[in-house]
């Protein structure tokens, strides 16, 4: 895939670890200029882009729990490179809901999840769509989840709901802005080996116990998601726009 994204500028949110880390690294290796957003872990964003020269990367810090953070990230990216070709909406949190806990904690968990997983991705998506339309097109790639489609656990209901929301947002963009050259895709991974998922799986018996429930008997390597993002970013399959691409090792088929 080396060189397949030369000339493209790609903004990846949540690029300091997990799926976002691999995406930032792989699109950079494929020739793209990378804007790597991170919240707290600068070292992770630095590592993900360490192979790139200074003129082909920008690291942007922003906490999506703060209203307006998504728009601020977009502005810094455009100020630096003038044009963005692809937005990868990846940043998210996966909190555990306590169904027997206090009401204020319940409300706080829901608000925080929606702020980080929906409100700021929606803000940055709005900026991206306006920019894409003004510049003759662009690509939106949203990291959804199989939990937006299949039954999950009660403790992850807020996360599932948030992924359903950004999935619907991405479909709306694909539908309403297709003729302006905007392509939009949802990627719905299953169990991906990231620290966030490993932590969540502890309530289900751990990684090994969870893997036994999967068709292939193994979790998905994050780099496979990244390679799919590289393919979608190339723009070779315009009529795939609007699709939700499942990547879960045949563990959930719709």
C-alpha positions as a Python dict, from the first residue, in 0.01 Angstrom:
ca = {
    (1, 'X'): (0, 0, 0),
    (2, 'X'): (304, 226, 4),
    (3, 'X'): (239, 549, -183),
    (4, 'X'): (-130, 488, -242),
    (5, 'X'): (-232, 793, -35),
    (6, 'X'): (35, 1036, -150),
    (7, 'X'): (-96, 1392, -165),
    (8, 'X'): (-384, 1328, 77),
    (9, 'X'): (-418, 1488, 419),
    (10, 'X'): (-594, 1263, 671),
    (11, 'X'): (-715, 1366, 1016),
    (12, 'X'): (-743, 1082, 1267),
    (13, 'X'): (-909, 1144, 1603),
    (14, 'X'): (-796, 938, 1901),
    (15, 'X'): (-465, 856, 1735),
    (16, 'X'): (-253, 793, 2044),
    (17, 'X'): (-354, 432, 2107),
    (18, 'X'): (-560, 136, 1993),
    (19, 'X'): (-729, 148, 1654),
    (20, 'X'): (-653, 516, 1602),
    (21, 'X'): (-282, 457, 1661),
    (22, 'X'): (-269, 189, 1393),
    (23, 'X'): (-474, 400, 1152),
    (24, 'X'): (-241, 700, 1189),
    (25, 'X'): (61, 478, 1135),
    (26, 'X'): (-78, 290, 834),
    (27, 'X'): (-214, 592, 644),
    (28, 'X'): (121, 761, 701),
    (29, 'X'): (305, 460, 565),
    (30, 'X'): (75, 471, 263),
    (31, 'X'): (197, 822, 184),
    (32, 'X'): (-59, 1046, 353),
    (33, 'X'): (8, 1358, 556),
    (34, 'X'): (-136, 1286, 900),
    (35, 'X'): (-310, 1503, 1156),
    (36, 'X'): (-303, 1295, 1474),
    (37, 'X'): (-542, 1407, 1744),
    (38, 'X'): (-484, 1292, 2101),
    (39, 'X'): (-640, 1369, 2436),
    (40, 'X'): (-380, 1293, 2703),
    (41, 'X'): (-108, 1067, 2566),
    (42, 'X'): (126, 1277, 2355),
    (43, 'X'): (383, 996, 2348),
    (44, 'X'): (132, 768, 2174),
    (45, 'X'): (62, 1020, 1898),
    (46, 'X'): (434, 1080, 1860),
    (47, 'X'): (498, 708, 1828),
    (48, 'X'): (218, 661, 1574),
    (49, 'X'): (369, 927, 1347),
    (50, 'X'): (738, 879, 1422),
    (51, 'X'): (815, 756, 1071),
    (52, 'X'): (685, 1077, 912),
    (53, 'X'): (892, 1390, 844),
    (54, 'X'): (780, 1711, 1020),
    (55, 'X'): (615, 1851, 707),
    (56, 'X'): (384, 1549, 683),
    (57, 'X'): (239, 1546, 1033),
    (58, 'X'): (65, 1757, 1293),
    (59, 'X'): (-14, 1648, 1648),
    (60, 'X'): (-319, 1818, 1798),
    (61, 'X'): (-424, 1790, 2162),
    (62, 'X'): (-789, 1826, 2258),
    (63, 'X'): (-1015, 1675, 2523),
    (64, 'X'): (-1346, 1580, 2361),
    (65, 'X'): (-1517, 1604, 2698),
    (66, 'X'): (-1492, 1981, 2647),
    (67, 'X'): (-1759, 2134, 2420),
    (68, 'X'): (-1610, 2275, 2102),
    (69, 'X'): (-1297, 2060, 2111),
    (70, 'X'): (-1378, 1887, 1781),
    (71, 'X'): (-1414, 2216, 1597),
    (72, 'X'): (-1086, 2338, 1745),
    (73, 'X'): (-904, 2030, 1618),
    (74, 'X'): (-1042, 2083, 1271),
    (75, 'X'): (-939, 2450, 1267),
    (76, 'X'): (-580, 2370, 1365),
    (77, 'X'): (-560, 2108, 1092),
    (78, 'X'): (-694, 2340, 822),
    (79, 'X'): (-478, 2629, 939),
    (80, 'X'): (-170, 2410, 895),
    (81, 'X'): (-245, 2223, 572),
    (82, 'X'): (-526, 2431, 416),
    (83, 'X'): (-700, 2121, 282),
    (84, 'X'): (-816, 1800, 453),
    (85, 'X'): (-914, 1507, 233),
    (86, 'X'): (-1024, 1245, 487),
    (87, 'X'): (-1165, 1261, 839),
    (88, 'X'): (-1145, 943, 1046),
    (89, 'X'): (-1383, 975, 1342),
    (90, 'X'): (-1231, 726, 1584),
    (91, 'X'): (-1201, 884, 1931),
    (92, 'X'): (-1438, 727, 2183),
    (93, 'X'): (-1473, 603, 2539),
    (94, 'X'): (-1634, 283, 2666),
    (95, 'X'): (-1763, 341, 3018),
    (96, 'X'): (-1941, 84, 3232),
    (97, 'X'): (-2292, 172, 3342),
    (98, 'X'): (-2388, 92, 3700),
    (99, 'X'): (-2757, 4, 3680),
    (100, 'X'): (-2784, -14, 4059),
    (101, 'X'): (-2581, 298, 4131),
    (102, 'X'): (-2679, 652, 4218),
    (103, 'X'): (-2890, 856, 3976),
    (104, 'X'): (-2636, 1136, 3947),
    (105, 'X'): (-2360, 892, 3850),
    (106, 'X'): (-2588, 731, 3591),
    (107, 'X'): (-2666, 1071, 3439),
    (108, 'X'): (-2301, 1175, 3447),
    (109, 'X'): (-2193, 860, 3262),
    (110, 'X'): (-2450, 911, 2989),
    (111, 'X'): (-2364, 1279, 2945),
    (112, 'X'): (-1992, 1212, 2932),
    (113, 'X'): (-2033, 929, 2681),
    (114, 'X'): (-2253, 1135, 2451),
    (115, 'X'): (-2020, 1435, 2475),
    (116, 'X'): (-1708, 1240, 2379),
    (117, 'X'): (-1858, 982, 2142),
    (118, 'X'): (-2133, 1184, 1972),
    (119, 'X'): (-2134, 1560, 2025),
    (120, 'X'): (-1771, 1632, 1937),
    (121, 'X'): (-1759, 1382, 1651),
    (122, 'X'): (-2073, 1553, 1519),
    (123, 'X'): (-1909, 1894, 1551),
    (124, 'X'): (-1597, 1791, 1363),
    (125, 'X'): (-1808, 1607, 1104),
    (126, 'X'): (-2003, 1926, 1037),
    (127, 'X'): (-1678, 2117, 982),
    (128, 'X'): (-1549, 1841, 756),
    (129, 'X'): (-1861, 1827, 539),
    (130, 'X'): (-1859, 2204, 488),
    (131, 'X'): (-1492, 2187, 396),
    (132, 'X'): (-1539, 1891, 161),
    (133, 'X'): (-1827, 2059, -22),
    (134, 'X'): (-1629, 2380, -63),
    (135, 'X'): (-1329, 2190, -198),
    (136, 'X'): (-1496, 1952, -439),
    (137, 'X'): (-1525, 1643, -219),
    (138, 'X'): (-1375, 1439, 60),
    (139, 'X'): (-1420, 1127, 268),
    (140, 'X'): (-1568, 1066, 613),
    (141, 'X'): (-1487, 736, 785),
    (142, 'X'): (-1659, 663, 1115),
    (143, 'X'): (-1556, 391, 1355),
    (144, 'X'): (-1885, 242, 1462),
    (145, 'X'): (-1914, -95, 1640),
    (146, 'X'): (-2100, -419, 1613),
    (147, 'X'): (-2260, -312, 1941),
    (148, 'X'): (-2457, -56, 1741),
    (149, 'X'): (-2636, -349, 1573),
    (150, 'X'): (-2632, -654, 1795),
    (151, 'X'): (-2734, -714, 2155),
    (152, 'X'): (-2464, -611, 2396),
    (153, 'X'): (-2442, -610, 2773),
    (154, 'X'): (-2640, -369, 2988),
    (155, 'X'): (-2317, -217, 3121),
    (156, 'X'): (-2217, -102, 2770),
    (157, 'X'): (-2555, 42, 2673),
    (158, 'X'): (-2432, 403, 2667),
    (159, 'X'): (-2146, 310, 2435),
    (160, 'X'): (-2379, 110, 2209),
    (161, 'X'): (-2623, 401, 2190),
    (162, 'X'): (-2344, 644, 2106),
    (163, 'X'): (-2218, 423, 1825),
    (164, 'X'): (-2569, 396, 1688),
    (165, 'X'): (-2589, 775, 1685),
    (166, 'X'): (-2265, 837, 1492),
    (167, 'X'): (-2357, 556, 1254),
    (168, 'X'): (-2683, 734, 1170),
    (169, 'X'): (-2497, 1064, 1134),
    (170, 'X'): (-2256, 911, 883),
    (171, 'X'): (-2537, 758, 680),
    (172, 'X'): (-2709, 1098, 663),
    (173, 'X'): (-2389, 1255, 531),
    (174, 'X'): (-2352, 982, 270),
    (175, 'X'): (-2709, 1032, 152),
    (176, 'X'): (-2737, 1410, 151),
    (177, 'X'): (-2392, 1506, 23),
    (178, 'X'): (-2317, 1237, -234),
    (179, 'X'): (-2366, 1469, -530),
    (180, 'X'): (-2123, 1719, -380),
    (181, 'X'): (-1848, 1459, -388),
    (182, 'X'): (-1860, 1357, -23),
    (183, 'X'): (-1818, 986, 50),
    (184, 'X'): (-1899, 846, 393),
    (185, 'X'): (-1846, 502, 543),
    (186, 'X'): (-1907, 324, 871),
    (187, 'X'): (-1667, 56, 991),
    (188, 'X'): (-1824, -174, 1250),
    (189, 'X'): (-1554, -381, 1424),
    (190, 'X'): (-1618, -670, 1657),
    (191, 'X'): (-1372, -753, 1934),
    (192, 'X'): (-1051, -566, 1856),
    (193, 'X'): (-742, -617, 2069),
    (194, 'X'): (-714, -272, 2223),
    (195, 'X'): (-663, -181, 2585),
    (196, 'X'): (-1014, -34, 2600),
    (197, 'X'): (-1166, -364, 2487),
    (198, 'X'): (-939, -572, 2710),
    (199, 'X'): (-1051, -367, 3010),
    (200, 'X'): (-1417, -409, 2912),
    (201, 'X'): (-1375, -784, 2865),
    (202, 'X'): (-1263, -828, 3226),
    (203, 'X'): (-1631, -825, 3322),
    (204, 'X'): (-1688, -1111, 3078),
    (205, 'X'): (-1413, -1340, 3204),
    (206, 'X'): (-1119, -1181, 3023),
    (207, 'X'): (-972, -1193, 2675),
    (208, 'X'): (-924, -1569, 2656),
    (209, 'X'): (-1279, -1645, 2767),
    (210, 'X'): (-1420, -1392, 2522),
    (211, 'X'): (-1213, -1527, 2234),
    (212, 'X'): (-1374, -1869, 2280),
    (213, 'X'): (-1708, -1713, 2188),
    (214, 'X'): (-1578, -1580, 1855),
    (215, 'X'): (-1601, -1774, 1529),
    (216, 'X'): (-1228, -1755, 1458),
    (217, 'X'): (-1141, -1793, 1822),
    (218, 'X'): (-937, -1474, 1823),
    (219, 'X'): (-969, -1100, 1856),
    (220, 'X'): (-914, -869, 1559),
    (221, 'X'): (-567, -711, 1527),
    (222, 'X'): (-613, -330, 1511),
    (223, 'X'): (-391, -313, 1203),
    (224, 'X'): (-663, -488, 1001),
    (225, 'X'): (-898, -198, 1073),
    (226, 'X'): (-621, 42, 972),
    (227, 'X'): (-568, -134, 640),
    (228, 'X'): (-940, -106, 567),
    (229, 'X'): (-918, 269, 636),
    (230, 'X'): (-630, 296, 389),
    (231, 'X'): (-844, 127, 123),
    (232, 'X'): (-1145, 351, 185),
    (233, 'X'): (-928, 663, 191),
    (234, 'X'): (-800, 591, -158),
    (235, 'X'): (-1142, 671, -305),
    (236, 'X'): (-1133, 386, -555),
    (237, 'X'): (-1486, 260, -477),
    (238, 'X'): (-1703, 570, -475),
    (239, 'X'): (-2024, 371, -500),
    (240, 'X'): (-1947, 194, -176),
    (241, 'X'): (-2034, 522, -4),
    (242, 'X'): (-2301, 482, 262),
    (243, 'X'): (-2196, 127, 342),
    (244, 'X'): (-2135, -14, 686),
    (245, 'X'): (-1848, -258, 668),
    (246, 'X'): (-1850, -534, 929),
    (247, 'X'): (-1512, -666, 1038),
    (248, 'X'): (-1560, -925, 1310),
    (249, 'X'): (-1424, -1255, 1181),
    (250, 'X'): (-1771, -1389, 1086),
    (251, 'X'): (-1885, -1371, 1449),
    (252, 'X'): (-2180, -1150, 1358),
    (253, 'X'): (-2334, -1146, 1012),
    (254, 'X'): (-2631, -933, 908),
}
